[in-house]
PDB file of C-alpha atoms and ligand atoms in Angstrom:
ATOM      1  CA  MET A   6     -61.815 -20.233  49.839  1.00 65.00           C
ATOM      2  CA  SER A   7     -61.591 -16.358  49.747  1.00 79.00           C
ATOM      3  CA  PRO A   8     -59.770 -14.746  52.804  1.00 79.00           C
ATOM      4  CA  THR A   9     -63.205 -13.359  54.043  1.00 84.00           C
ATOM      5  CA  GLY A  10     -65.073 -16.558  53.511  1.00 90.00           C
ATOM      6  CA  PHE A  11     -67.337 -14.887  51.102  1.00 93.00           C
ATOM      7  CA  GLU A  12     -67.368 -15.356  47.398  1.00 93.00           C
ATOM      8  CA  TYR A  13     -69.490 -15.840  44.417  1.00 96.00           C
ATOM      9  CA  ARG A  14     -69.792 -19.166  43.060  1.00 96.00           C
ATOM     10  CA  ASP A  15     -71.614 -19.410  39.436  1.00 97.00           C
ATOM     11  CA  GLY A  16     -72.895 -15.939  40.197  1.00 97.00           C
ATOM     12  CA  VAL A  17     -74.442 -16.807  43.690  1.00 98.00           C
ATOM     13  CA  LEU A  18     -72.812 -15.332  46.710  1.00 97.00           C
ATOM     14  CA  HIS A  19     -71.695 -17.685  49.337  1.00 97.00           C
ATOM     15  CA  ALA A  20     -70.676 -17.400  52.814  1.00 96.00           C
ATOM     16  CA  GLU A  21     -68.422 -20.491  53.318  1.00 94.00           C
ATOM     17  CA  GLU A  22     -70.426 -23.336  51.869  1.00 94.00           C
ATOM     18  CA  VAL A  23     -73.761 -21.619  52.345  1.00 96.00           C
ATOM     19  CA  ALA A  24     -75.378 -19.863  49.471  1.00 97.00           C
ATOM     20  CA  LEU A  25     -76.812 -16.723  50.858  1.00 97.00           C
ATOM     21  CA  PRO A  26     -80.224 -16.931  48.938  1.00 97.00           C
ATOM     22  CA  LEU A  27     -80.741 -20.034  50.774  1.00 97.00           C
ATOM     23  CA  LEU A  28     -80.346 -18.190  54.139  1.00 97.00           C
ATOM     24  CA  ALA A  29     -82.465 -15.263  53.064  1.00 97.00           C
ATOM     25  CA  ALA A  30     -85.367 -17.761  52.359  1.00 98.00           C
ATOM     26  CA  ALA A  31     -84.875 -19.250  55.691  1.00 97.00           C
ATOM     27  CA  VAL A  32     -84.613 -16.179  57.771  1.00 96.00           C
ATOM     28  CA  GLY A  33     -85.564 -13.174  55.629  1.00 98.00           C
ATOM     29  CA  THR A  34     -83.837  -9.857  54.919  1.00 97.00           C
ATOM     30  CA  PRO A  35     -81.971  -7.861  55.893  1.00 96.00           C
ATOM     31  CA  ALA A  36     -80.089 -10.533  57.876  1.00 94.00           C
ATOM     32  CA  TYR A  37     -76.156  -9.851  58.796  1.00 94.00           C
ATOM     33  CA  VAL A  38     -74.097 -12.902  57.952  1.00 96.00           C
ATOM     34  CA  TYR A  39     -70.601 -13.817  59.620  1.00 96.00           C
ATOM     35  CA  CYS A  40     -68.179 -16.459  58.680  1.00 95.00           C
ATOM     36  CA  ALA A  41     -67.308 -18.274  61.667  1.00 96.00           C
ATOM     37  CA  ASN A  42     -64.334 -20.186  60.068  1.00 95.00           C
ATOM     38  CA  THR A  43     -62.973 -16.625  58.988  1.00 93.00           C
ATOM     39  CA  VAL A  44     -63.199 -15.461  62.662  1.00 96.00           C
ATOM     40  CA  ARG A  45     -61.536 -18.574  63.719  1.00 97.00           C
ATOM     41  CA  ALA A  46     -58.690 -18.444  61.244  1.00 95.00           C
ATOM     42  CA  ARG A  47     -57.976 -14.946  62.004  1.00 93.00           C
ATOM     43  CA  TYR A  48     -57.966 -15.284  65.860  1.00 96.00           C
ATOM     44  CA  ARG A  49     -55.615 -18.449  65.574  1.00 97.00           C
ATOM     45  CA  ARG A  50     -53.174 -16.555  63.364  1.00 95.00           C
ATOM     46  CA  LEU A  51     -52.989 -13.640  65.884  1.00 95.00           C
ATOM     47  CA  ASP A  52     -52.798 -15.851  68.806  1.00 97.00           C
ATOM     48  CA  GLN A  53     -50.021 -18.144  67.302  1.00 97.00           C
ATOM     49  CA  ALA A  54     -47.843 -15.045  66.493  1.00 96.00           C
ATOM     50  CA  PHE A  55     -47.712 -14.561  70.135  1.00 95.00           C
ATOM     51  CA  ALA A  56     -46.939 -18.150  70.854  1.00 95.00           C
ATOM     52  CA  GLY A  57     -44.499 -18.762  73.721  1.00 93.00           C
ATOM     53  CA  ILE A  58     -45.285 -15.146  75.355  1.00 93.00           C
ATOM     54  CA  PRO A  59     -48.170 -14.960  78.091  1.00 95.00           C
ATOM     55  CA  HIS A  60     -51.003 -13.187  76.291  1.00 97.00           C
ATOM     56  CA  HIS A  61     -54.475 -12.699  76.104  1.00 97.00           C
ATOM     57  CA  ILE A  62     -56.330 -11.435  73.096  1.00 97.00           C
ATOM     58  CA  HIS A  63     -59.248  -9.004  73.927  1.00 98.00           C
ATOM     59  CA  PHE A  64     -61.915  -8.281  71.292  1.00 97.00           C
ATOM     60  CA  ALA A  65     -63.387  -4.619  71.022  1.00 97.00           C
ATOM     61  CA  VAL A  66     -67.030  -5.350  71.577  1.00 98.00           C
ATOM     62  CA  LYS A  67     -67.672  -1.886  69.910  1.00 96.00           C
ATOM     63  CA  ALA A  68     -66.671  -3.622  66.642  1.00 94.00           C
ATOM     64  CA  ASN A  69     -69.649  -6.194  66.692  1.00 96.00           C
ATOM     65  CA  SER A  70     -71.546  -6.907  69.884  1.00 97.00           C
ATOM     66  CA  ASN A  71     -73.580  -9.748  68.276  1.00 97.00           C
ATOM     67  CA  LEU A  72     -73.973 -12.398  70.879  1.00 97.00           C
ATOM     68  CA  SER A  73     -73.031 -15.206  68.610  1.00 97.00           C
ATOM     69  CA  VAL A  74     -69.885 -13.641  67.497  1.00 98.00           C
ATOM     70  CA  LEU A  75     -68.879 -12.806  70.855  1.00 98.00           C
ATOM     71  CA  SER A  76     -69.723 -16.439  72.025  1.00 98.00           C
ATOM     72  CA  LEU A  77     -67.666 -17.737  69.128  1.00 98.00           C
ATOM     73  CA  LEU A  78     -64.752 -15.514  70.213  1.00 98.00           C
ATOM     74  CA  ARG A  79     -65.118 -16.625  74.050  1.00 98.00           C
ATOM     75  CA  GLU A  80     -64.985 -20.520  72.817  1.00 98.00           C
ATOM     76  CA  LEU A  81     -61.551 -19.534  70.951  1.00 98.00           C
ATOM     77  CA  GLY A  82     -60.271 -18.284  74.358  1.00 98.00           C
ATOM     78  CA  ALA A  83     -60.499 -14.509  73.903  1.00 98.00           C
ATOM     79  CA  GLY A  84     -61.363 -11.919  76.357  1.00 98.00           C
ATOM     80  CA  VAL A  85     -63.125  -8.600  75.421  1.00 98.00           C
ATOM     81  CA  ASP A  86     -62.471  -4.737  75.684  1.00 98.00           C
ATOM     82  CA  ILE A  87     -65.478  -2.769  76.516  1.00 98.00           C
ATOM     83  CA  VAL A  88     -66.358   0.893  76.749  1.00 97.00           C
ATOM     84  CA  SER A  89     -69.774   0.930  78.471  1.00 98.00           C
ATOM     85  CA  GLY A  90     -72.151  -0.710  80.748  1.00 98.00           C
ATOM     86  CA  GLY A  91     -74.278  -2.367  77.653  1.00 98.00           C
ATOM     87  CA  GLU A  92     -71.325  -3.718  76.521  1.00 98.00           C
ATOM     88  CA  LEU A  93     -70.396  -5.164  79.941  1.00 98.00           C
ATOM     89  CA  TYR A  94     -74.070  -6.702  79.822  1.00 98.00           C
ATOM     90  CA  ARG A  95     -73.772  -8.290  76.286  1.00 98.00           C
ATOM     91  CA  ALA A  96     -70.231  -9.660  77.139  1.00 98.00           C
ATOM     92  CA  LEU A  97     -71.832 -11.359  80.308  1.00 98.00           C
ATOM     93  CA  GLN A  98     -74.727 -12.520  78.032  1.00 98.00           C
ATOM     94  CA  ALA A  99     -72.445 -14.049  75.673  1.00 98.00           C
ATOM     95  CA  GLY A 100     -70.745 -16.118  78.571  1.00 98.00           C
ATOM     96  CA  PHE A 101     -67.971 -14.089  79.624  1.00 98.00           C
ATOM     97  CA  HIS A 102     -66.712 -13.858  83.093  1.00 98.00           C
ATOM     98  CA  GLY A 103     -65.407 -10.571  84.894  1.00 98.00           C
ATOM     99  CA  ARG A 104     -61.895 -11.773  84.676  1.00 98.00           C
ATOM    100  CA  ASP A 105     -62.170 -11.732  80.881  1.00 98.00           C
ATOM    101  CA  VAL A 106     -63.175  -7.908  80.469  1.00 98.00           C
ATOM    102  CA  VAL A 107     -61.156  -4.969  80.296  1.00 98.00           C
ATOM    103  CA  PHE A 108     -63.159  -2.024  80.620  1.00 98.00           C
ATOM    104  CA  SER A 109     -61.678   1.017  78.444  1.00 97.00           C
ATOM    105  CA  GLY A 110     -63.093   4.231  77.168  1.00 93.00           C
ATOM    106  CA  VAL A 111     -63.397   7.741  78.292  1.00 92.00           C
ATOM    107  CA  GLY A 112     -66.760   9.125  80.056  1.00 89.00           C
ATOM    108  CA  LYS A 113     -67.400   5.885  82.500  1.00 96.00           C
ATOM    109  CA  THR A 114     -70.334   6.751  84.471  1.00 97.00           C
ATOM    110  CA  VAL A 115     -70.436   6.083  88.302  1.00 98.00           C
ATOM    111  CA  GLN A 116     -73.255   3.457  87.581  1.00 98.00           C
ATOM    112  CA  GLU A 117     -70.909   1.699  84.931  1.00 98.00           C
ATOM    113  CA  ILE A 118     -67.816   1.779  87.255  1.00 98.00           C
ATOM    114  CA  ALA A 119     -70.042   0.019  89.806  1.00 98.00           C
ATOM    115  CA  GLN A 120     -71.367  -2.388  87.466  1.00 98.00           C
ATOM    116  CA  ALA A 121     -67.813  -3.371  86.344  1.00 98.00           C
ATOM    117  CA  LEU A 122     -66.444  -3.477  89.792  1.00 98.00           C
ATOM    118  CA  GLU A 123     -69.599  -5.883  90.884  1.00 98.00           C
ATOM    119  CA  ALA A 124     -68.785  -8.229  87.904  1.00 98.00           C
ATOM    120  CA  GLU A 125     -65.150  -8.369  89.170  1.00 98.00           C
ATOM    121  CA  VAL A 126     -63.701  -7.256  85.760  1.00 98.00           C
ATOM    122  CA  GLN A 127     -59.719  -7.866  85.150  1.00 98.00           C
ATOM    123  CA  LEU A 128     -58.998  -4.414  84.873  1.00 98.00           C
ATOM    124  CA  ILE A 129     -60.490  -0.748  84.577  1.00 98.00           C
ATOM    125  CA  ASN A 130     -58.434   1.338  82.130  1.00 98.00           C
ATOM    126  CA  VAL A 131     -58.136   4.851  83.836  1.00 97.00           C
ATOM    127  CA  GLU A 132     -58.330   7.683  80.973  1.00 95.00           C
ATOM    128  CA  SER A 133     -58.242  10.660  83.529  1.00 96.00           C
ATOM    129  CA  GLU A 134     -57.367  11.877  86.872  1.00 96.00           C
ATOM    130  CA  ALA A 135     -61.316  12.644  87.500  1.00 96.00           C
ATOM    131  CA  GLU A 136     -62.007   8.932  86.703  1.00 97.00           C
ATOM    132  CA  LEU A 137     -59.328   7.771  88.810  1.00 98.00           C
ATOM    133  CA  VAL A 138     -60.861   9.632  91.663  1.00 98.00           C
ATOM    134  CA  ALA A 139     -64.311   8.256  90.992  1.00 98.00           C
ATOM    135  CA  ILE A 140     -63.191   4.911  90.773  1.00 98.00           C
ATOM    136  CA  ASP A 141     -61.724   4.936  94.121  1.00 98.00           C
ATOM    137  CA  ALA A 142     -64.892   6.689  95.603  1.00 98.00           C
ATOM    138  CA  VAL A 143     -66.884   3.912  94.070  1.00 98.00           C
ATOM    139  CA  ALA A 144     -64.778   0.954  95.175  1.00 98.00           C
ATOM    140  CA  ALA A 145     -64.725   2.608  98.611  1.00 98.00           C
ATOM    141  CA  ARG A 146     -68.541   2.473  98.958  1.00 98.00           C
ATOM    142  CA  LEU A 147     -68.689  -1.097  97.568  1.00 98.00           C
ATOM    143  CA  GLY A 148     -65.805  -2.051 100.069  1.00 98.00           C
ATOM    144  CA  VAL A 149     -63.609  -3.432  97.333  1.00 98.00           C
ATOM    145  CA  VAL A 150     -60.237  -2.603  95.924  1.00 98.00           C
ATOM    146  CA  ALA A 151     -60.395  -1.803  92.124  1.00 98.00           C
ATOM    147  CA  PRO A 152     -57.781  -3.276  89.851  1.00 98.00           C
ATOM    148  CA  ILE A 153     -57.003  -0.486  87.381  1.00 98.00           C
ATOM    149  CA  ALA A 154     -54.412   0.230  84.576  1.00 98.00           C
ATOM    150  CA  ILE A 155     -53.243   3.535  83.382  1.00 98.00           C
ATOM    151  CA  ARG A 156     -54.217   4.264  79.835  1.00 96.00           C
ATOM    152  CA  VAL A 157     -51.106   6.305  78.658  1.00 96.00           C
ATOM    153  CA  ASN A 158     -51.410   8.248  75.543  1.00 94.00           C
ATOM    154  CA  PRO A 159     -47.957   7.678  74.149  1.00 90.00           C
ATOM    155  CA  GLU A 160     -48.125  10.823  71.697  1.00 87.00           C
ATOM    156  CA  VAL A 161     -46.548   9.269  68.702  1.00 86.00           C
ATOM    157  CA  THR A 162     -47.600  10.014  65.041  1.00 83.00           C
ATOM    158  CA  VAL A 163     -50.268   7.703  63.592  1.00 82.00           C
ATOM    159  CA  ASP A 164     -51.228   7.165  60.123  1.00 83.00           C
ATOM    160  CA  THR A 165     -54.876   6.093  59.758  1.00 84.00           C
ATOM    161  CA  PRO A 166     -57.381   6.295  56.953  1.00 82.00           C
ATOM    162  CA  HIS A 167     -59.414   8.927  58.893  1.00 85.00           C
ATOM    163  CA  ALA A 168     -58.202  11.237  61.594  1.00 85.00           C
ATOM    164  CA  TYR A 169     -60.928  10.420  64.009  1.00 85.00           C
ATOM    165  CA  ILE A 170     -59.713   7.116  64.365  1.00 84.00           C
ATOM    166  CA  LYS A 171     -56.315   8.060  65.762  1.00 87.00           C
ATOM    167  CA  THR A 172     -56.331   7.596  69.559  1.00 86.00           C
ATOM    168  CA  GLY A 173     -52.483   7.756  70.328  1.00 86.00           C
ATOM    169  CA  GLU A 174     -51.430  11.102  68.996  1.00 84.00           C
ATOM    170  CA  LYS A 175     -50.663  14.173  71.353  1.00 88.00           C
ATOM    171  CA  GLY A 176     -53.934  16.064  72.015  1.00 85.00           C
ATOM    172  CA  GLN A 177     -56.337  13.188  71.632  1.00 84.00           C
ATOM    173  CA  LYS A 178     -58.977  12.764  74.148  1.00 85.00           C
ATOM    174  CA  PHE A 179     -57.971   9.363  74.994  1.00 88.00           C
ATOM    175  CA  GLY A 180     -55.656   8.289  77.769  1.00 90.00           C
ATOM    176  CA  ILE A 181     -53.394  10.133  79.942  1.00 93.00           C
ATOM    177  CA  PRO A 182     -50.921  12.593  78.258  1.00 92.00           C
ATOM    178  CA  ARG A 183     -47.349  11.069  78.821  1.00 90.00           C
ATOM    179  CA  ASP A 184     -46.271  14.151  80.761  1.00 92.00           C
ATOM    180  CA  ASP A 185     -49.000  13.607  83.426  1.00 95.00           C
ATOM    181  CA  VAL A 186     -48.451   9.807  83.853  1.00 97.00           C
ATOM    182  CA  ALA A 187     -45.956  10.254  86.761  1.00 97.00           C
ATOM    183  CA  ARG A 188     -48.379  12.520  88.544  1.00 97.00           C
ATOM    184  CA  LEU A 189     -51.289   9.984  88.380  1.00 98.00           C
ATOM    185  CA  VAL A 190     -48.925   6.987  89.379  1.00 98.00           C
ATOM    186  CA  GLU A 191     -48.330   8.967  92.619  1.00 98.00           C
ATOM    187  CA  LEU A 192     -52.160   9.902  93.253  1.00 98.00           C
ATOM    188  CA  THR A 193     -52.763   6.122  92.814  1.00 98.00           C
ATOM    189  CA  GLY A 194     -50.574   5.421  95.337  1.00 96.00           C
ATOM    190  CA  GLU A 195     -52.337   8.002  97.763  1.00 98.00           C
ATOM    191  CA  LEU A 196     -55.681   6.425  96.998  1.00 98.00           C
ATOM    192  CA  SER A 197     -56.661   2.905  99.171  1.00 98.00           C
ATOM    193  CA  HIS A 198     -59.405   1.703  97.047  1.00 98.00           C
ATOM    194  CA  VAL A 199     -57.550   1.263  93.734  1.00 98.00           C
ATOM    195  CA  GLN A 200     -54.552  -1.083  92.791  1.00 98.00           C
ATOM    196  CA  LEU A 201     -52.226  -0.141  89.851  1.00 98.00           C
ATOM    197  CA  ARG A 202     -51.979  -3.443  88.165  1.00 98.00           C
ATOM    198  CA  GLY A 203     -51.160  -2.425  84.354  1.00 98.00           C
ATOM    199  CA  MET A 204     -50.301   0.003  81.943  1.00 98.00           C
ATOM    200  CA  GLY A 205     -51.954   0.203  78.433  1.00 96.00           C
ATOM    201  CA  MET A 206     -52.218   2.408  75.260  1.00 95.00           C
ATOM    202  CA  HIS A 207     -54.318   2.362  72.227  1.00 93.00           C
ATOM    203  CA  LEU A 208     -52.737   4.011  69.023  1.00 92.00           C
ATOM    204  CA  GLY A 209     -55.776   3.908  66.615  1.00 86.00           C
ATOM    205  CA  SER A 210     -57.588   1.829  64.279  1.00 87.00           C
ATOM    206  CA  GLN A 211     -56.969   0.584  60.926  1.00 85.00           C
ATOM    207  CA  ILE A 212     -53.179   0.970  61.423  1.00 86.00           C
ATOM    208  CA  GLY A 213     -51.439  -0.956  58.566  1.00 81.00           C
ATOM    209  CA  ASN A 214     -47.845  -0.843  59.553  1.00 83.00           C
ATOM    210  CA  ALA A 215     -46.109  -1.348  62.957  1.00 86.00           C
ATOM    211  CA  ASP A 216     -44.146   2.009  63.019  1.00 89.00           C
ATOM    212  CA  PRO A 217     -46.434   3.837  65.512  1.00 90.00           C
ATOM    213  CA  LEU A 218     -45.996   0.651  67.828  1.00 92.00           C
ATOM    214  CA  ARG A 219     -42.489   0.858  67.575  1.00 93.00           C
ATOM    215  CA  ASP A 220     -42.167   4.373  68.624  1.00 93.00           C
ATOM    216  CA  ALA A 221     -44.930   3.840  71.298  1.00 94.00           C
ATOM    217  CA  LEU A 222     -43.688   0.990  73.263  1.00 96.00           C
ATOM    218  CA  PRO A 223     -40.769   2.207  74.693  1.00 96.00           C
ATOM    219  CA  ARG A 224     -42.913   5.143  76.065  1.00 96.00           C
ATOM    220  CA  LEU A 225     -45.150   2.534  77.519  1.00 97.00           C
ATOM    221  CA  LEU A 226     -42.386   0.397  79.053  1.00 97.00           C
ATOM    222  CA  ALA A 227     -40.889   3.807  80.806  1.00 97.00           C
ATOM    223  CA  ALA A 228     -44.127   4.214  82.205  1.00 97.00           C
ATOM    224  CA  ILE A 229     -44.193   0.713  83.599  1.00 98.00           C
ATOM    225  CA  ALA A 230     -40.663   1.061  84.761  1.00 98.00           C
ATOM    226  CA  TYR A 231     -41.652   4.044  86.746  1.00 98.00           C
ATOM    227  CA  ALA A 232     -44.614   2.609  88.398  1.00 98.00           C
ATOM    228  CA  GLN A 233     -42.968  -0.420  89.374  1.00 98.00           C
ATOM    229  CA  GLY A 234     -40.151   1.720  90.804  1.00 98.00           C
ATOM    230  CA  LYS A 235     -42.741   3.296  92.987  1.00 98.00           C
ATOM    231  CA  GLY A 236     -43.765  -0.247  94.260  1.00 98.00           C
ATOM    232  CA  HIS A 237     -46.863  -0.739  92.011  1.00 98.00           C
ATOM    233  CA  PRO A 238     -47.222  -4.358  91.164  1.00 97.00           C
ATOM    234  CA  ILE A 239     -47.766  -3.940  87.397  1.00 98.00           C
ATOM    235  CA  ALA A 240     -48.909  -7.465  86.011  1.00 97.00           C
ATOM    236  CA  PHE A 241     -50.444  -6.360  82.644  1.00 97.00           C
ATOM    237  CA  MET A 242     -49.180  -4.549  79.624  1.00 97.00           C
ATOM    238  CA  ASP A 243     -52.133  -3.647  77.359  1.00 96.00           C
ATOM    239  CA  VAL A 244     -50.889  -3.217  73.787  1.00 94.00           C
ATOM    240  CA  GLY A 245     -53.383  -1.879  71.286  1.00 85.00           C
ATOM    241  CA  GLY A 246     -54.543  -1.201  68.706  1.00 79.00           C
ATOM    242  CA  GLY A 247     -55.655  -1.517  66.079  1.00 83.00           C
ATOM    243  CA  LEU A 248     -54.495  -3.886  63.545  1.00 87.00           C
ATOM    244  CA  SER A 249     -56.126  -2.986  60.111  1.00 86.00           C
ATOM    245  CA  VAL A 250     -58.572  -5.200  58.201  1.00 85.00           C
ATOM    246  CA  PRO A 251     -58.741  -4.636  54.446  1.00 81.00           C
ATOM    247  CA  TYR A 252     -62.664  -3.586  53.715  1.00 79.00           C
ATOM    248  CA  GLU A 253     -61.593  -2.489  50.208  1.00 77.00           C
ATOM    249  CA  SER A 254     -59.204  -4.188  47.820  1.00 74.00           C
ATOM    250  CA  HIS A 255     -56.668  -1.379  48.036  1.00 76.00           C
ATOM    251  CA  GLU A 256     -56.486  -1.533  51.697  1.00 75.00           C
ATOM    252  CA  ARG A 257     -53.403  -3.602  53.455  1.00 76.00           C
ATOM    253  CA  ASP A 258     -54.265  -6.260  56.214  1.00 82.00           C
ATOM    254  CA  ALA A 259     -52.074  -5.720  59.254  1.00 84.00           C
ATOM    255  CA  ASP A 260     -48.583  -7.146  59.348  1.00 87.00           C
ATOM    256  CA  ILE A 261     -49.217  -9.485  62.589  1.00 91.00           C
ATOM    257  CA  ASP A 262     -45.748 -10.801  62.474  1.00 91.00           C
ATOM    258  CA  ASP A 263     -44.023  -7.367  62.564  1.00 91.00           C
ATOM    259  CA  TYR A 264     -46.514  -6.586  65.398  1.00 92.00           C
ATOM    260  CA  ALA A 265     -45.608  -9.586  67.344  1.00 93.00           C
ATOM    261  CA  THR A 266     -41.973  -9.270  66.817  1.00 93.00           C
ATOM    262  CA  ILE A 267     -41.875  -5.720  68.380  1.00 93.00           C
ATOM    263  CA  VAL A 268     -44.194  -6.705  71.400  1.00 93.00           C
ATOM    264  CA  ARG A 269     -41.921  -9.822  71.816  1.00 92.00           C
ATOM    265  CA  ALA A 270     -38.732  -7.432  71.781  1.00 91.00           C
TER     266      ALA A 270
HETATM  267  C1  PLP B 532     -59.403   1.232  74.049  1.00 68.79           C
HETATM  268  C2  PLP B 532     -59.803   0.803  72.624  1.00 68.79           C
HETATM  269  N1  PLP B 532     -59.894  -0.467  72.320  1.00 68.79           N
HETATM  270  C3  PLP B 532     -60.339  -0.650  71.094  1.00 68.79           C
HETATM  271  C4  PLP B 532     -60.647   0.002  70.139  1.00 68.79           C
HETATM  272  C5  PLP B 532     -61.012  -0.300  68.778  1.00 68.79           C
HETATM  273  O1  PLP B 532     -60.182  -0.454  67.890  1.00 68.79           O
HETATM  274  P1  PLP B 532     -59.398  -1.558  67.280  1.00 68.79           P
HETATM  275  O2  PLP B 532     -60.249  -2.629  67.232  1.00 68.79           O
HETATM  276  O3  PLP B 532     -58.908  -0.784  65.899  1.00 68.79           O
HETATM  277  O4  PLP B 532     -58.048  -1.720  67.877  1.00 68.79           O
HETATM  278  C6  PLP B 532     -60.532   1.538  70.389  1.00 68.79           C
HETATM  279  C7  PLP B 532     -60.976   2.376  69.360  1.00 68.79           C
HETATM  280  O5  PLP B 532     -60.677   3.713  69.655  1.00 68.79           O
HETATM  281  C8  PLP B 532     -59.987   1.702  71.707  1.00 68.79           C
HETATM  282  O6  PLP B 532     -59.943   3.325  72.256  1.00 68.79           O
END
């Protein structure tokens, strides 16, 4: 079986054991076809790399919000990383619970923040000071305390195939610049409807080697130590992303063992 699950057999494209012309005849075209066994195998490989460390793998719904794909990942034990109210809706439709959800992304609307709090998501990853204040206000209105994480921009050099999929370099719109993290931690301590439960980061997509992660993790750990020193009950470290997938034959698969070794240390 090919690593993707797709291969030609006697000139006929197959997805796993299924000849695609049969599927086309049954459901028409265009049709999107995914290989569940490939998803299962890749999920298990990532999960096993972290064996022995308490961990939870969150799938970025922006990558594919097909309900069958999401349900399959849920059955495997995954959670989701969402960036909109629409993605929250689809995740819930696929059977995820709020506790399986981390809400990231710049530009969350007040309505989306309220939906996330009503769904009791695990964490809202804060991407700006204005958003922190907005989350506190929405939580106060709903009479709840919002579990939040600060998304730190670790400001490391990231090598990605396209400049627009870097997220963890200095000047990117994502996350809190590292020099501002202390101030946000202080502000969090002054707000009564947010609780700082985690620190996170996301470096970019299609990162083929673990160097940026190696550079960034000490910076994330420093932010965690600072917040803990101020008495915040940090329980989660959100370590993303994004492990590369080979779309073209010259592209490399992510070195998951290297990635896991760094996180483990
Ligand atoms: C918070 C967050 N999660 C996930 C992603 C998706 O990237 P990947 O699946 O490559 O980690 C992004 C991309 O910008 C992101 O910002």
